[in-house]
Coordinates of C-alpha atoms and ligand atoms in Angstrom, one line a residue:
X1 CA 65.5 -4.6 67.2
X2 CA 64.9 -1.3 68.9
X3 CA 65.1 -0.8 72.7
X4 CA 61.5 0.1 73.6
X5 CA 60.8 2.2 76.7
X6 CA 57.4 3.4 78.1
X7 CA 57.5 6.5 80.2
X8 CA 54.7 6.0 82.7
X9 CA 53.3 7.2 86.0
X10 CA 49.5 7.4 86.7
X11 CA 50.1 10.6 88.6
X12 CA 49.6 13.7 86.5
X13 CA 52.1 16.4 85.9
X14 CA 55.2 14.5 87.1
X15 CA 57.2 15.1 84.0
X16 CA 56.4 12.1 81.8
X17 CA 56.0 14.2 78.6
X18 CA 59.0 16.4 79.3
X19 CA 61.2 13.3 80.1
X20 CA 60.0 11.4 76.9
X21 CA 60.5 14.4 74.6
X22 CA 63.9 15.5 75.9
X23 CA 65.2 12.0 76.3
X24 CA 64.2 11.3 72.7
X25 CA 66.0 14.4 71.6
X26 CA 69.1 13.5 73.7
X27 CA 69.2 10.0 72.1
X28 CA 68.8 11.4 68.6
X29 CA 71.6 13.9 69.3
X30 CA 73.9 11.0 70.1
X31 CA 73.1 9.7 66.6
X32 CA 70.6 7.1 67.5
X33 CA 67.5 6.5 65.3
X34 CA 64.6 7.4 67.6
X35 CA 60.8 7.0 67.4
X36 CA 58.6 8.6 70.0
X37 CA 54.9 7.6 70.2
X38 CA 52.4 9.9 71.9
X39 CA 49.8 7.7 73.6
X40 CA 48.1 10.6 75.5
X41 CA 44.8 12.2 74.3
X42 CA 46.2 15.5 75.8
X43 CA 48.8 15.3 72.9
X44 CA 51.3 17.4 74.8
X45 CA 54.2 15.6 73.3
X46 CA 52.8 16.1 69.8
X47 CA 52.6 19.8 70.6
X48 CA 56.1 19.8 72.2
X49 CA 57.5 18.6 68.9
X50 CA 55.4 21.0 66.8
X51 CA 53.8 18.1 64.9
X52 CA 50.2 19.2 65.6
X53 CA 50.5 21.8 62.8
X54 CA 51.3 19.3 60.0
X55 CA 49.7 16.0 60.9
X56 CA 46.8 14.5 59.0
X57 CA 46.8 11.1 60.7
X58 CA 47.4 10.1 64.3
X59 CA 47.9 7.1 66.6
X60 CA 44.1 7.0 66.9
X61 CA 43.8 5.9 63.2
X62 CA 46.3 3.1 63.6
X63 CA 44.8 1.8 66.9
X64 CA 41.3 1.7 65.4
X65 CA 42.4 -0.1 62.2
X66 CA 45.0 -2.9 62.2
X67 CA 45.6 -2.3 58.5
X68 CA 46.5 1.4 58.9
X69 CA 50.2 2.0 59.3
X70 CA 51.6 4.0 62.2
X71 CA 51.6 7.6 61.0
X72 CA 55.2 8.9 61.5
X73 CA 56.3 12.5 61.2
X74 CA 60.0 13.4 61.1
X75 CA 61.1 16.5 63.0
X76 CA 64.6 17.9 63.1
X77 CA 64.5 18.6 66.7
X78 CA 67.9 17.5 68.2
X79 CA 70.0 20.2 66.6
X80 CA 69.5 18.9 63.1
X81 CA 69.2 15.3 64.0
X82 CA 65.8 13.7 63.2
X83 CA 63.3 12.3 65.7
X84 CA 60.2 10.5 64.3
X85 CA 57.0 11.2 66.1
X86 CA 53.7 9.3 66.1
X87 CA 51.3 12.0 67.1
X88 CA 48.2 11.9 69.3
X89 CA 45.0 13.9 69.3
X90 CA 42.0 14.3 71.6
X91 CA 40.3 11.7 69.4
X92 CA 42.4 9.1 71.3
X93 CA 40.1 9.4 74.2
X94 CA 37.2 8.1 72.0
X95 CA 39.5 5.3 70.8
X96 CA 40.1 4.3 74.3
X97 CA 36.4 4.0 74.9
X98 CA 35.8 2.1 71.6
X99 CA 38.6 -0.4 72.4
X100 CA 37.0 -1.4 75.7
X101 CA 34.7 -3.9 73.9
X102 CA 37.4 -5.2 71.5
X103 CA 39.2 -8.5 72.0
X104 CA 43.0 -8.1 72.4
X105 CA 42.6 -4.4 73.0
X106 CA 45.9 -4.2 75.0
X107 CA 47.9 -5.7 72.1
X108 CA 47.1 -3.3 69.3
X109 CA 50.1 -1.0 69.7
X110 CA 52.5 -3.9 70.0
X111 CA 51.4 -5.3 66.6
X112 CA 52.1 -1.9 65.0
X113 CA 55.4 -1.4 66.7
X114 CA 56.6 -4.8 65.6
X115 CA 56.2 -3.6 62.0
X116 CA 58.6 -0.7 62.4
X117 CA 61.0 -1.7 65.2
X118 CA 63.9 -2.7 62.9
X119 CA 64.0 0.9 61.7
X120 CA 65.0 2.4 65.1
X121 CA 67.5 2.1 67.9
X122 CA 65.1 3.5 70.5
X123 CA 61.3 3.6 70.6
X124 CA 59.8 5.7 73.5
X125 CA 56.1 5.9 74.5
X126 CA 54.6 8.9 76.3
X127 CA 51.6 7.8 78.3
X128 CA 48.6 9.5 79.9
X129 CA 48.2 10.0 83.7
X130 CA 46.1 6.8 84.1
X131 CA 46.5 3.1 83.9
X132 CA 43.8 2.7 81.2
X133 CA 43.9 0.9 77.9
X134 CA 46.3 3.4 76.3
X135 CA 48.9 3.1 79.0
X136 CA 48.4 -0.6 79.0
X137 CA 49.0 -0.7 75.2
X138 CA 52.3 1.1 75.8
X139 CA 53.3 -1.2 78.6
X140 CA 52.6 -4.3 76.5
X141 CA 54.5 -2.9 73.5
X142 CA 57.6 -1.9 75.5
X143 CA 60.4 -3.9 77.1
X144 CA 61.2 -1.3 79.7
X145 CA 59.5 1.3 81.8
X146 CA 61.0 4.6 83.0
X147 CA 59.0 6.1 85.9
X148 CA 59.4 9.9 86.3
X149 CA 58.5 11.2 89.7
X150 CA 58.6 14.4 91.7
X151 CA 60.4 14.3 95.0
X152 CA 57.2 14.9 96.9
X153 CA 55.7 12.9 99.7
X154 CA 52.4 12.3 97.8
X155 CA 54.3 10.9 94.8
X156 CA 55.7 8.0 96.9
X157 CA 52.3 6.3 97.4
X158 CA 51.7 6.4 93.7
X159 CA 55.0 4.7 93.0
X160 CA 54.1 1.6 95.0
X161 CA 50.8 1.3 93.2
X162 CA 52.5 1.7 89.8
X163 CA 55.1 -0.9 90.4
X164 CA 52.3 -3.3 91.5
X165 CA 50.4 -2.6 88.3
X166 CA 53.6 -3.1 86.2
X167 CA 53.9 -6.5 87.9
X168 CA 50.4 -7.4 86.8
X169 CA 51.1 -6.3 83.2
X170 CA 53.9 -8.9 83.0
X171 CA 51.0 -11.4 82.7
X172 CA 50.5 -9.9 79.2
X173 CA 54.2 -8.9 78.6
X174 CA 56.6 -11.1 80.5
X175 CA 59.7 -9.2 79.3
X176 CA 58.5 -5.9 80.9
X177 CA 61.0 -4.5 83.5
X178 CA 61.5 -1.2 85.2
X179 CA 64.6 0.5 83.7
X180 CA 64.6 3.1 86.4
X181 CA 62.8 5.8 88.4
X182 CA 63.9 9.3 87.6
X183 CA 63.6 12.5 89.7
X184 CA 62.3 14.5 86.8
X185 CA 61.8 18.0 88.4
X186 CA 64.1 18.0 91.4
X187 CA 64.7 21.1 93.4
X188 CA 67.4 20.1 95.8
X189 CA 67.1 23.5 97.6
X190 CA 63.8 22.4 99.1
X191 CA 64.2 20.4 102.3
X192 CA 61.1 18.2 101.6
X193 CA 62.5 17.3 98.1
X194 CA 65.9 16.4 99.5
X195 CA 64.3 14.3 102.3
X196 CA 62.0 12.5 99.8
X197 CA 64.9 11.9 97.3
X198 CA 66.9 10.3 100.1
X199 CA 64.0 8.1 101.1
X200 CA 63.4 7.2 97.5
X201 CA 67.0 6.0 97.0
X202 CA 66.8 4.1 100.3
X203 CA 63.5 2.4 99.4
X204 CA 64.1 1.7 95.7
X205 CA 67.9 1.5 95.7
X206 CA 69.5 1.0 92.4
X207 CA 66.2 1.3 90.6
X208 CA 66.6 5.1 90.9
X209 CA 68.7 6.7 88.2
X210 CA 71.8 8.3 89.5
X211 CA 71.2 11.3 87.2
X212 CA 68.3 13.5 88.1
X213 CA 66.7 16.4 86.1
X214 CA 66.7 19.7 88.1
X215 CA 63.8 22.0 88.1
X216 CA 64.8 24.5 85.4
X217 CA 62.9 27.4 83.8
X218 CA 64.3 26.6 80.4
X219 CA 62.8 23.1 80.6
X220 CA 59.5 24.6 81.6
X221 CA 59.5 27.1 78.8
X222 CA 60.7 24.8 76.0
X223 CA 57.6 22.5 76.4
X224 CA 55.3 25.3 75.2
X225 CA 57.5 26.5 72.3
X226 CA 57.1 23.4 70.2
X227 CA 60.6 22.2 70.6
X228 CA 62.8 20.1 73.0
X229 CA 65.4 21.8 75.1
X230 CA 67.9 20.7 72.5
X231 CA 66.3 22.7 69.8
X232 CA 64.9 25.6 71.9
X233 CA 68.3 25.6 73.6
X234 CA 69.8 29.0 74.0
X235 CA 73.3 29.7 75.1
X236 CA 72.7 30.7 78.7
X237 CA 73.8 28.6 81.7
X238 CA 70.3 27.4 82.5
X239 CA 69.7 26.0 79.0
X240 CA 73.2 24.4 78.9
X241 CA 72.6 22.8 82.3
X242 CA 69.2 21.4 81.2
X243 CA 70.7 19.9 78.0
X244 CA 73.5 18.4 80.0
X245 CA 71.1 16.8 82.5
X246 CA 69.2 15.0 79.8
X247 CA 72.4 13.9 78.1
X248 CA 73.6 12.4 81.3
X249 CA 70.3 10.6 81.8
X250 CA 70.4 9.4 78.2
X251 CA 73.8 7.9 78.7
X252 CA 72.6 6.1 81.8
X253 CA 69.5 4.9 79.9
X254 CA 71.7 3.5 77.1
X255 CA 74.0 1.7 79.6
X256 CA 71.1 0.1 81.6
X257 CA 69.2 -1.0 78.5
X258 CA 72.2 -2.4 76.8
Ligands
ATP301 N1 62.7 19.7 85.1 C1 61.7 20.6 85.0 N2 61.8 21.9 85.3 C2 60.8 22.7 85.2 N3 59.6 22.4 84.8 C3 59.4 21.1 84.4 C4 60.4 20.1 84.5 N4 59.9 19.0 84.0 C5 58.6 19.2 83.7 N5 58.3 20.5 83.9 C6 57.0 21.1 83.8 O1 56.0 20.5 84.6 C7 54.8 20.4 84.0 C8 54.3 19.0 83.9 O2 55.3 18.3 83.1 P1 54.8 17.2 82.0 O3 53.8 17.8 81.1 O4 56.0 16.7 81.4 O5 54.2 16.1 83.0 P2 53.3 14.9 82.6 O6 53.6 13.8 83.7 O7 53.5 14.5 81.2 O8 51.8 15.5 82.8 P3 50.5 14.7 82.4 O9 50.3 13.7 83.5 O10 49.4 15.7 82.4 O11 50.7 14.0 81.1 C9 55.0 21.1 82.6 O12 54.6 22.4 82.6 C10 56.5 21.0 82.3 O13 56.9 22.0 81.5
MG302 MG1 52.1 14.2 79.7

């Protein structure tokens, strides 16, 4: 059975998609079989892997119809190693509204994932910046949650709320646990970020991943080129440092989830 991890934080722009896509690529690069599911109507992860150009079905189709298989598209993103992607589209927003009146609406994705989970070592879910039905579907389908956060004062309040919500989801999914909080765009040169990072490690202790992802222009650029930092890469120091950061995080993820 695959290790399944939802990447979640109801706060917007904290690095969920960037973490999910580069972690997926890092795990694939290590030779793991990886599926990544885009649960966000913004479909940023779908664009980040360049799937939007080729897809004819999306997660929306599978969520609306139990008998439709999860549409999976294979991309050779991690330097020749494949990553499978279940794409999203803006239509997912309509699906979210349509599911509101359906019985068992939080369980739909889990049913689909159970059908494919022997084919993978890791299944990652990218989620939207809300705690609505789509995020709930991911939290019910997953065993673990990774919480990316910025090292900013206003991010701390959100973390408390998120962990309380995760606690509530265990009613539907008793095996759900936080795998770790990751500083996903950490600029250690800024005093506020250093202070918040120190507080975070004090408050949340071992829950915080030892590895953090530095703020890095190559990471920023790769998101919009339709490729992970592994594929977009480049040989300069910034790109190599970014790849290394996600590899270190991936190793820690594997060790914690083992
Ligand atoms: N380590 C990093 N260094 C530089 N830029 C980063 C880093 N991580 C993420 N970013 C950038 O920050 C922005 C927000 O990141 P991302 O889209 O991953 O956040 P998100 O939490 O998925 O957002 P949303 O809540 O809208 O889904 C993007 O422009 C992304 O390229
Ligand atoms: Mg996102």
